[in-house]
Short mmCIF file of N, CA and C in Angstrom, two decimals:
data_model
loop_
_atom_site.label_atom_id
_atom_site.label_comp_id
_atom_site.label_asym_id
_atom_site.label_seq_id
_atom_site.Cartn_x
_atom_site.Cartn_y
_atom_site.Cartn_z
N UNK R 78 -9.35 21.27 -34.98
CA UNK R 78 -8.82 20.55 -36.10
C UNK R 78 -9.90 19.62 -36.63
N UNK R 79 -10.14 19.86 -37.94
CA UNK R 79 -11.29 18.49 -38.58
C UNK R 79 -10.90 17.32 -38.58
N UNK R 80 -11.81 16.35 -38.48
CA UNK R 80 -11.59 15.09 -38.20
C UNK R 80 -11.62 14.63 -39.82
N UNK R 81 -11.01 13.86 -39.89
CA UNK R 81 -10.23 12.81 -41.30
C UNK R 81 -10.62 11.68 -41.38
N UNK R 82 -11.48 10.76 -42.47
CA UNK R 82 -10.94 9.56 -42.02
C UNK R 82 -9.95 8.75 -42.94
N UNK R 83 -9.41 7.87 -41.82
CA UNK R 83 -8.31 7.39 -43.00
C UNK R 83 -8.59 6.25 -43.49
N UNK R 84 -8.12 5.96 -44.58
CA UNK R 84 -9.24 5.05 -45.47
C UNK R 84 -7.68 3.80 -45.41
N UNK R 85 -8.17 3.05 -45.73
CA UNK R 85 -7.70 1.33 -45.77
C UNK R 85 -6.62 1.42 -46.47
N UNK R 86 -5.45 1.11 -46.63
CA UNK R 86 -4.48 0.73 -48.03
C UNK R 86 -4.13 -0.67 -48.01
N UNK R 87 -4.17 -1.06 -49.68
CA UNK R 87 -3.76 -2.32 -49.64
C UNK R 87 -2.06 -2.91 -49.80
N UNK R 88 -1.91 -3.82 -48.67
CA UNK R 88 -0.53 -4.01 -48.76
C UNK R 88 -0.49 -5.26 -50.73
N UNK R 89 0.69 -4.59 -51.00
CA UNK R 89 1.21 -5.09 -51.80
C UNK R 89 2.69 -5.44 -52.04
N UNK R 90 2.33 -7.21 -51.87
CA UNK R 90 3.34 -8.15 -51.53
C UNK R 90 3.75 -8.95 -52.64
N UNK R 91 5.49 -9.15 -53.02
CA UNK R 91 5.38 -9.93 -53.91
C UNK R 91 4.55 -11.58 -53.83
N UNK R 92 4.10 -12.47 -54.90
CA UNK R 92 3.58 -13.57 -54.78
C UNK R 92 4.52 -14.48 -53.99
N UNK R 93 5.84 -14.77 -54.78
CA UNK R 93 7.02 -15.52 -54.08
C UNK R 93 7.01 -15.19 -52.87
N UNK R 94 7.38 -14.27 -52.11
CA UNK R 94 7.60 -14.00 -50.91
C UNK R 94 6.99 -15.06 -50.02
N UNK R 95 5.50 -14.63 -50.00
CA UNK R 95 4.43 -15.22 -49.18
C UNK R 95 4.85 -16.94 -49.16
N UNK R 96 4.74 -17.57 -50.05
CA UNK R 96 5.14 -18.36 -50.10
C UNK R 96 6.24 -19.08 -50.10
N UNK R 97 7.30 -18.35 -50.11
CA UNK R 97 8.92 -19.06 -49.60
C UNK R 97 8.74 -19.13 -47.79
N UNK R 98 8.22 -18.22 -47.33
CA UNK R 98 8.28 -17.92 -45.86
C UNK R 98 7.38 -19.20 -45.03
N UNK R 99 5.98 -19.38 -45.70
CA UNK R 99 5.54 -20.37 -45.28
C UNK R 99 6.08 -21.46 -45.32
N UNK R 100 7.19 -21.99 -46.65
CA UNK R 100 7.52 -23.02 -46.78
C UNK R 100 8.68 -23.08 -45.66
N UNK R 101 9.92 -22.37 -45.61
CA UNK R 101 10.75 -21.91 -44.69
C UNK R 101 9.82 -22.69 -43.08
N UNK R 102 8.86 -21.93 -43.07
CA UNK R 102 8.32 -22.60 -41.37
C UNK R 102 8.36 -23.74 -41.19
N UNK R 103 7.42 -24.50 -42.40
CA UNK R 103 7.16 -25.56 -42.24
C UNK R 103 9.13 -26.81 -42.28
N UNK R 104 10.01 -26.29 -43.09
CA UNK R 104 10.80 -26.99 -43.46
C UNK R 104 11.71 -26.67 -41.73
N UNK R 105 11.80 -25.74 -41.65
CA UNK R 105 13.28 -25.45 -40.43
C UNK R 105 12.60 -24.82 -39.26
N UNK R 106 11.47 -26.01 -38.80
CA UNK R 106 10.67 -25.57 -37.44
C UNK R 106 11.78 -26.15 -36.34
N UNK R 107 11.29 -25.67 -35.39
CA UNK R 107 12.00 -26.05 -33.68
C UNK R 107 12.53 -27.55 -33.10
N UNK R 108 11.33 -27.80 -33.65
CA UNK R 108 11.18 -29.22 -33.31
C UNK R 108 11.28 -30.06 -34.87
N UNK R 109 12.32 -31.38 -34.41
CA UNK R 109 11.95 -32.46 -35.55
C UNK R 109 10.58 -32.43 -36.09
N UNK R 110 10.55 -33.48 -37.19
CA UNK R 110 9.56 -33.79 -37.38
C UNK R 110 8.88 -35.08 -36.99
N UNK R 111 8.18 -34.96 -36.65
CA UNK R 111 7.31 -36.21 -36.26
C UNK R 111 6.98 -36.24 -35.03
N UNK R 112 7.38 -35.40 -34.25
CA UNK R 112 6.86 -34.91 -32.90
C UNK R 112 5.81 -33.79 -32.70
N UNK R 113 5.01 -34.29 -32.12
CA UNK R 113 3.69 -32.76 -32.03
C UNK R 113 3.92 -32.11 -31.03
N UNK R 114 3.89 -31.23 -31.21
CA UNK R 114 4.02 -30.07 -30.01
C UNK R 114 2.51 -29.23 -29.66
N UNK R 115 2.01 -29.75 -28.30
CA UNK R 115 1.12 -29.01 -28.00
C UNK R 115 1.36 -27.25 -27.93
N UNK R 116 -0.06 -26.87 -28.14
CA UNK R 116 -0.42 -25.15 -27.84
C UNK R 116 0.23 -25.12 -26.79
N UNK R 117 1.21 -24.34 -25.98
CA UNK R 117 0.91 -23.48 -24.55
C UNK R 117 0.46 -22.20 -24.44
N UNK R 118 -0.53 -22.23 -23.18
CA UNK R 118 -1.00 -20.92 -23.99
C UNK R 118 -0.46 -19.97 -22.43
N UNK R 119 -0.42 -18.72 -22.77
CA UNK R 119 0.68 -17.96 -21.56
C UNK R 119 -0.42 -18.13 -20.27
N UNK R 120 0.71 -17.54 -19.19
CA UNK R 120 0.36 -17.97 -17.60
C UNK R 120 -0.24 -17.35 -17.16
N UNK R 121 -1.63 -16.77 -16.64
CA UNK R 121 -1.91 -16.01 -15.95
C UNK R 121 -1.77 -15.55 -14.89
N UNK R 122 -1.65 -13.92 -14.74
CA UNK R 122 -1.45 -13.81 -13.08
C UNK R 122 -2.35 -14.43 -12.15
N UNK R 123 -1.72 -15.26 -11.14
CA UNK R 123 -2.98 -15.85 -9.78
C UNK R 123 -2.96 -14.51 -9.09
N UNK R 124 -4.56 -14.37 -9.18
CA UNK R 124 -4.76 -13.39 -8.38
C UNK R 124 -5.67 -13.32 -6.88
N UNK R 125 -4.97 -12.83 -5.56
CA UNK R 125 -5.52 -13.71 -4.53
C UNK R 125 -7.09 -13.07 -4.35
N UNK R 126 -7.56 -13.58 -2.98
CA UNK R 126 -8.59 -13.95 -2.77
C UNK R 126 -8.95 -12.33 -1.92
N UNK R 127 -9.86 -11.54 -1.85
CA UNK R 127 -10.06 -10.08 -1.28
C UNK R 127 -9.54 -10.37 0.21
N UNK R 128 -8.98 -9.77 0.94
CA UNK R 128 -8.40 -9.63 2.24
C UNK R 128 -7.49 -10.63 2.50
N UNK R 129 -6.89 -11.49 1.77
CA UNK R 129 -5.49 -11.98 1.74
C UNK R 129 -4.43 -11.26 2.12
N UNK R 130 -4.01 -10.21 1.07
CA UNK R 130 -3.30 -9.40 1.33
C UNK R 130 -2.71 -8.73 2.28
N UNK R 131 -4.08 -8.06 2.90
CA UNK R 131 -4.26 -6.99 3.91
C UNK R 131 -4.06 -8.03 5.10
N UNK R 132 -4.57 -9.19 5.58
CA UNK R 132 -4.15 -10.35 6.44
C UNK R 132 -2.47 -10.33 6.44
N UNK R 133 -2.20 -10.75 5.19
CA UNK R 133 -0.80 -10.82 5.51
C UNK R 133 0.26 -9.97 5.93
N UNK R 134 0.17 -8.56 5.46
CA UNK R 134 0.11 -7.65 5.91
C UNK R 134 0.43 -7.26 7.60
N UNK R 135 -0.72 -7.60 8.19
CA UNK R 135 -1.04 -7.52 9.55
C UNK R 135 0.06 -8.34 10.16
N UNK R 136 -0.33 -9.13 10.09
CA UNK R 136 0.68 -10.78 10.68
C UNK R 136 2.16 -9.95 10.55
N UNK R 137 2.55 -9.69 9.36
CA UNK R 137 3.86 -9.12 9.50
C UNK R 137 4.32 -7.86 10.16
N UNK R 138 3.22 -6.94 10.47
CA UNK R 138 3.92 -6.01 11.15
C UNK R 138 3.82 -6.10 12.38
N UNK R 139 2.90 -7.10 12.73
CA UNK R 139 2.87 -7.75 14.30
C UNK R 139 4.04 -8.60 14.68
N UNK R 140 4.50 -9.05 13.72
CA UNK R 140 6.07 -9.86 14.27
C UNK R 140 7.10 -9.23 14.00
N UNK R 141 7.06 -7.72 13.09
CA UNK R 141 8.27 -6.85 13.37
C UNK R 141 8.71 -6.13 14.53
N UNK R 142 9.64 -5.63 14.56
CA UNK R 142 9.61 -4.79 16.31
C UNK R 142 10.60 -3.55 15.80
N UNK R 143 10.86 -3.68 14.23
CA UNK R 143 11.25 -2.14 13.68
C UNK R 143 10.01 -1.17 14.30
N UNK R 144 10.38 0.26 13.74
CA UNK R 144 9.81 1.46 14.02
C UNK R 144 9.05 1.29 12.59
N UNK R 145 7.52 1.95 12.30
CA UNK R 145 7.01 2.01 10.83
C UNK R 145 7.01 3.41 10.86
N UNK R 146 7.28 4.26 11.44
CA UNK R 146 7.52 5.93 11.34
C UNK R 146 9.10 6.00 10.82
N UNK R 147 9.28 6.81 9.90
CA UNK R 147 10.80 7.21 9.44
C UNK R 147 11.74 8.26 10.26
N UNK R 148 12.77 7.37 10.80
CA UNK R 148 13.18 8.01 11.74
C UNK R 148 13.68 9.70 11.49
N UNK R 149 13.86 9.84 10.21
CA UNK R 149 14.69 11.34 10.07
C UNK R 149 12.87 12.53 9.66
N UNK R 150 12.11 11.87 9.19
CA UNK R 150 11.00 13.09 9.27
C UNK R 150 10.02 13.06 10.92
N UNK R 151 10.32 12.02 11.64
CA UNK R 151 10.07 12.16 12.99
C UNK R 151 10.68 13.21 13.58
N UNK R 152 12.20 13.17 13.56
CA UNK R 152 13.42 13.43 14.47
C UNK R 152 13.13 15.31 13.52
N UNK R 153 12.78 15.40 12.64
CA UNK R 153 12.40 17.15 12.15
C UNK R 153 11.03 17.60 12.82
N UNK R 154 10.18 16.49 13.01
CA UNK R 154 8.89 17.15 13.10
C UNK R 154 8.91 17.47 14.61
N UNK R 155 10.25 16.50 15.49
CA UNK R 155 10.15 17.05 17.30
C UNK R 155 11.32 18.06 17.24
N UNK R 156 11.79 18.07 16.62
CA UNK R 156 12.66 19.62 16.52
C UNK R 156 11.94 20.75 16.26
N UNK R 157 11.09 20.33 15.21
CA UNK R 157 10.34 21.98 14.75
C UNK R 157 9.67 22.15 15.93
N UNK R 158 8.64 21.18 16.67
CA UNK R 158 7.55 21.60 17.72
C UNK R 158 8.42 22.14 18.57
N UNK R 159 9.54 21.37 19.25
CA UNK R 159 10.13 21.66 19.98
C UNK R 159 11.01 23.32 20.06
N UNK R 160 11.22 23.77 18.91
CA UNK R 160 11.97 24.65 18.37
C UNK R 160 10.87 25.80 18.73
N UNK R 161 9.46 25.39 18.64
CA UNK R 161 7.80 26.79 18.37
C UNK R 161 7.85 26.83 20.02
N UNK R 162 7.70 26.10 20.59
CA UNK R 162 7.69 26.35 21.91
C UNK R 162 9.25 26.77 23.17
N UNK R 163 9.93 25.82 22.91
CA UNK R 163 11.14 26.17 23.95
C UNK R 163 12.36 27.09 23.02
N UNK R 164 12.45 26.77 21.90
CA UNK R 164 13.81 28.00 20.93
C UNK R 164 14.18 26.89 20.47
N UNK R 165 15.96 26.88 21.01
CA UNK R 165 17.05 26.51 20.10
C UNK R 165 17.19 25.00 21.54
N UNK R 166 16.62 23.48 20.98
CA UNK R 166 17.07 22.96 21.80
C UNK R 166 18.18 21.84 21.77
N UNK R 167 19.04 21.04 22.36
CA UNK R 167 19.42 19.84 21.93
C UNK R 167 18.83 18.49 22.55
N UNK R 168 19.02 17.66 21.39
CA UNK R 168 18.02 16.18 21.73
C UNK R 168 19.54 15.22 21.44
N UNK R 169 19.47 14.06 22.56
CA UNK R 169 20.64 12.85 22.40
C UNK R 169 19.48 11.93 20.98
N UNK R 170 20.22 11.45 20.90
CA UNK R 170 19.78 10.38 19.58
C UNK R 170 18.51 9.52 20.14
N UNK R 171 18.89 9.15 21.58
CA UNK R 171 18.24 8.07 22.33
C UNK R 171 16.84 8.89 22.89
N UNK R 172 17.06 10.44 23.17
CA UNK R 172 16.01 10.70 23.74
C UNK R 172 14.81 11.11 22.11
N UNK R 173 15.42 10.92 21.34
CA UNK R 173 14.15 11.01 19.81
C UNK R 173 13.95 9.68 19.94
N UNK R 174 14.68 8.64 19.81
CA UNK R 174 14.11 7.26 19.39
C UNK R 174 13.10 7.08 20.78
N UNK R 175 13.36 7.27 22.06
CA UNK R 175 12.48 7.09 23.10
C UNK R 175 10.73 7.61 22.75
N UNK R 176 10.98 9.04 21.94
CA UNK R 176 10.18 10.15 22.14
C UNK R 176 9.16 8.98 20.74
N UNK R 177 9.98 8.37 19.60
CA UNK R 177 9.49 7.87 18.69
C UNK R 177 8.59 6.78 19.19
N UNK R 178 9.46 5.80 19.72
CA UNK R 178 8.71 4.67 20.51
C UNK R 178 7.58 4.95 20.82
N UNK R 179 7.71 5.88 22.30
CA UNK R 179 6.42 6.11 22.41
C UNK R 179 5.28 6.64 21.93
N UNK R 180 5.40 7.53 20.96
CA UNK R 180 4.52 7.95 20.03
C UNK R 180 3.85 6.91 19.03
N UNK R 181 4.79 6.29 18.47
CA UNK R 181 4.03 4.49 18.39
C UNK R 181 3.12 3.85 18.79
N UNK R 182 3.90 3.59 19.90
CA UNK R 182 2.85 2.81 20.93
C UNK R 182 1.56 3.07 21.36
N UNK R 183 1.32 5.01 21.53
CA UNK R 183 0.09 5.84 21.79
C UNK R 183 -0.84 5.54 20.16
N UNK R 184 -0.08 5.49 19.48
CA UNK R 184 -0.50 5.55 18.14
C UNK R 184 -1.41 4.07 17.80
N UNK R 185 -0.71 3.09 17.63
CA UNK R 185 -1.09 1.89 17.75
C UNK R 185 -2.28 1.40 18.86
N UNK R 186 -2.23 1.85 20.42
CA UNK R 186 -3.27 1.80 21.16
C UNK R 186 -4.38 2.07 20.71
N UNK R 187 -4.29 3.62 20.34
CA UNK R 187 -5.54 4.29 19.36
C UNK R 187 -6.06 3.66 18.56
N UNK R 188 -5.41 3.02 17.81
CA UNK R 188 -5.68 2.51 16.21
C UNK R 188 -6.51 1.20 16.79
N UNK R 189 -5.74 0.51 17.38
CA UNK R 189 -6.47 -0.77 18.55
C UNK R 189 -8.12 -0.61 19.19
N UNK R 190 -8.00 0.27 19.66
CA UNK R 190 -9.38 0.89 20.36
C UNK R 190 -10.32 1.44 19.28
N UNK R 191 -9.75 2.12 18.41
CA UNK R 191 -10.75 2.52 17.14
C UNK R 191 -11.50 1.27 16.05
N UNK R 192 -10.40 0.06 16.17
CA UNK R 192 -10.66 -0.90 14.94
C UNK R 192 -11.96 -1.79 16.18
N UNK R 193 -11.76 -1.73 17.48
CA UNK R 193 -12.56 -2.59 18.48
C UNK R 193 -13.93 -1.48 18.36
N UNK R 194 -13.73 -1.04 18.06
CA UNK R 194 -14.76 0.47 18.06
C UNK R 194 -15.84 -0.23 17.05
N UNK R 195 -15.61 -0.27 15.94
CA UNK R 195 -15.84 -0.38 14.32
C UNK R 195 -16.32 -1.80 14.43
N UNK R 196 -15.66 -2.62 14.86
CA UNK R 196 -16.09 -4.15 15.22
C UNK R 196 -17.27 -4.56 16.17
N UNK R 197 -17.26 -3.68 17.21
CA UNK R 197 -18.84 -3.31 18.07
C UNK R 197 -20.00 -2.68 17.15
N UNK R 198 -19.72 -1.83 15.84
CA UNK R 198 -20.69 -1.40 15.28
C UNK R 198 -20.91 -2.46 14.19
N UNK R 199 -20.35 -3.11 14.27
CA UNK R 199 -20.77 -4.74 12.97
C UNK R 199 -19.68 -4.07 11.86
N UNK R 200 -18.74 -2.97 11.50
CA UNK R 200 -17.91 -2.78 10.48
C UNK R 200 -16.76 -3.13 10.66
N UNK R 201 -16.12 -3.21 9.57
CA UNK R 201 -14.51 -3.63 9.73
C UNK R 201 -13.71 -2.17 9.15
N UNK R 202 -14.58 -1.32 8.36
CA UNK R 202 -13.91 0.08 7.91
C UNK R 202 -13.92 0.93 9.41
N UNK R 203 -12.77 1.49 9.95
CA UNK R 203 -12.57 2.26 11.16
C UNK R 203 -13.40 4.08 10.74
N UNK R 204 -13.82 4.71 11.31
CA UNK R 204 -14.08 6.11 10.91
C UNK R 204 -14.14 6.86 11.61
N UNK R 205 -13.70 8.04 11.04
CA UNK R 205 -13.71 9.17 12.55
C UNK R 205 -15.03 9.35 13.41
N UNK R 206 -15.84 8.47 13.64
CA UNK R 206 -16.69 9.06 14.58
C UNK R 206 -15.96 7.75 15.70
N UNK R 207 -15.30 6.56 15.13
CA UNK R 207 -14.78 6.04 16.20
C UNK R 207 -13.83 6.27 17.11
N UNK R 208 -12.59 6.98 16.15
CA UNK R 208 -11.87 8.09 16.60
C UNK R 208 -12.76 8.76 18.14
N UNK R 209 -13.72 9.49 17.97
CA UNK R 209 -13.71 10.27 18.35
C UNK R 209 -14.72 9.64 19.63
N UNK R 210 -15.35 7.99 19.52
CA UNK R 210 -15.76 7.43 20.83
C UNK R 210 -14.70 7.34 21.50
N UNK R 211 -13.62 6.82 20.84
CA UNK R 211 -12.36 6.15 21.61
C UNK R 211 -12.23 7.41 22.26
N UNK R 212 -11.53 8.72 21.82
CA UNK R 212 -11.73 10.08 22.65
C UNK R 212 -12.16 9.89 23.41
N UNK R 213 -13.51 9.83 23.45
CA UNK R 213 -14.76 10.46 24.81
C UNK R 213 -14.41 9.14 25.54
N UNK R 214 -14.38 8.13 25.19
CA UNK R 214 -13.93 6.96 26.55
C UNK R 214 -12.70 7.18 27.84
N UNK R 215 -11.62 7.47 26.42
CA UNK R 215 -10.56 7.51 27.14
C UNK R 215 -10.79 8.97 28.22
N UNK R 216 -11.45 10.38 27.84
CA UNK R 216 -11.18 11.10 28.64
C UNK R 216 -12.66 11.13 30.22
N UNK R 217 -13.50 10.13 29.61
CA UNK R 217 -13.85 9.60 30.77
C UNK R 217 -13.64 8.66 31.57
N UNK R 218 -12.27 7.65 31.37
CA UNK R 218 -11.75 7.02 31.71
C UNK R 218 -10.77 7.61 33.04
N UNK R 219 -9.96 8.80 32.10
CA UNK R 219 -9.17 9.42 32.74
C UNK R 219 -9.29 10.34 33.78
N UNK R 220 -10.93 11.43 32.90
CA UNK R 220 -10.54 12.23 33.50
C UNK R 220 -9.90 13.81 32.77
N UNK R 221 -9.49 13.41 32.68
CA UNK R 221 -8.74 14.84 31.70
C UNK R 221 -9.43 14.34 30.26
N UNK R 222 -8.61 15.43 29.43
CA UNK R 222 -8.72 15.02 27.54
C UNK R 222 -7.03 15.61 27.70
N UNK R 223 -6.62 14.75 26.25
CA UNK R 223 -5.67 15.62 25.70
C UNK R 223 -5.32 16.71 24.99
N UNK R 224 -4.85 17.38 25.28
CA UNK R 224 -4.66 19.07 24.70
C UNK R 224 -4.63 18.98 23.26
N UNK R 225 -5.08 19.94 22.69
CA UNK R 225 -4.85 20.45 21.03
C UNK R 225 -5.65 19.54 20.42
N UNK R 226 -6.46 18.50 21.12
CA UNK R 226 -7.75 17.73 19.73
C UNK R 226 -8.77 18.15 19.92
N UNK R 227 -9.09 19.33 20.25
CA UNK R 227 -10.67 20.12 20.52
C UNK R 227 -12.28 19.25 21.77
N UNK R 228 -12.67 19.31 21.35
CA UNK R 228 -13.85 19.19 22.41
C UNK R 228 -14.10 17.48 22.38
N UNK R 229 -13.51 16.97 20.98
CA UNK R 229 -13.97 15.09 21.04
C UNK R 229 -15.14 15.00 20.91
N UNK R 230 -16.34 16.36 20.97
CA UNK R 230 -17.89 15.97 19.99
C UNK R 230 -18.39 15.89 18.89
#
C-alpha cells in the first residue's frame, strides 16, 4: 500500500465561542475568588530500590509453612509416574501431601546448597554448573548418586 501524507486541516471555530468559554472559566471556577490555588502536579509511582523486592519476597516465604507446589498438579504428576511404573494404583490424601512435603524439603535443600554454591564463587545468580557441584558433593558425600539425573559431569 503507498504511503500518503496527510496534510494539516484548519479547525474552524466560531469567534464567540472561544471566547464565552474562557469567560465561563474564569467567572464559575471551583474555588471563590480571592483564594489562590496552587499547581498540584500528579503523584508519581515510588519506585523501590533493586533487590527490595526479591528480599521481601524471601522473608515471606521463610515465615510461611504453606506448600509453594500446587497441590492438584503435584497429586497428577505422582499418579502419572506412579501409574508408568506400578499400573492402576491408590494413594490416601495424606500419603500425596507426605510424598509433597517431602519433595519440598529435597527441593529447597538443593536450592540451599546451590545458592551457597554461587556465593563461594563471589555470585549471587545460582547456575547449572552449581547444580551440578552440589550433585558431585552430595554423591560423594553419600556415596551413591540419584537415579535418572545422568552422570552429574
Amino acid at each position: 500500500m503507498a504511503r500518503t501524507k496527510m496534510t494539516a486541516r484548519k479547525c474552524v471555530q466560531q469567534r464567540g465561542a472561544k471566547k464565552n468559554i474562557a469567560s465561563k472559566a474564569r467567572k464559575g471556577g471551583k474555588h471563590p475568588p480571592g483564594q489562590h490555588v496552587a499547581h498540584v502536579k500528579p503523584r508519581r509511582r515510588y519506585r523501590r530500590k533493586a533487590g527490595t523486592t526479591a528480599l521481601r519476597e524471601i522473608r515471606r516465604y521463610q515465615r510461611d509453612v504453606e506448600l509453594l507446589i500446587h497441590k492438584l498438579p503435584f497429586q497428577r504428576l505422582v499418579r502419572e509416574i506412579a501409574a508408568d511404573i506400578y499400573g492402576d494404583l491408590r494413594f490416601q490424601a495424606s500419603a500425596i501431601l507426605a510424598l509433597q512435603e517431602a519433595a519440598e524439603a529435597v527441593l529447597i535443600d538443593e536450592f540451599t546448597m546451590t545458592n551457597l554454591c554461587a556465593i563461594h564463587a563471589k555470585r549471587v545468580t545460582i547456575q547449572e554448573r552449581d547444580m551440578k557441584l552440589v550433585q558431585r558433593l552430595r554423591q560423594i558425600m553419600t556415596g551413591s548418586r540419584i537415579p535418572g539425573r545422568g552422570n552429574g559431569y
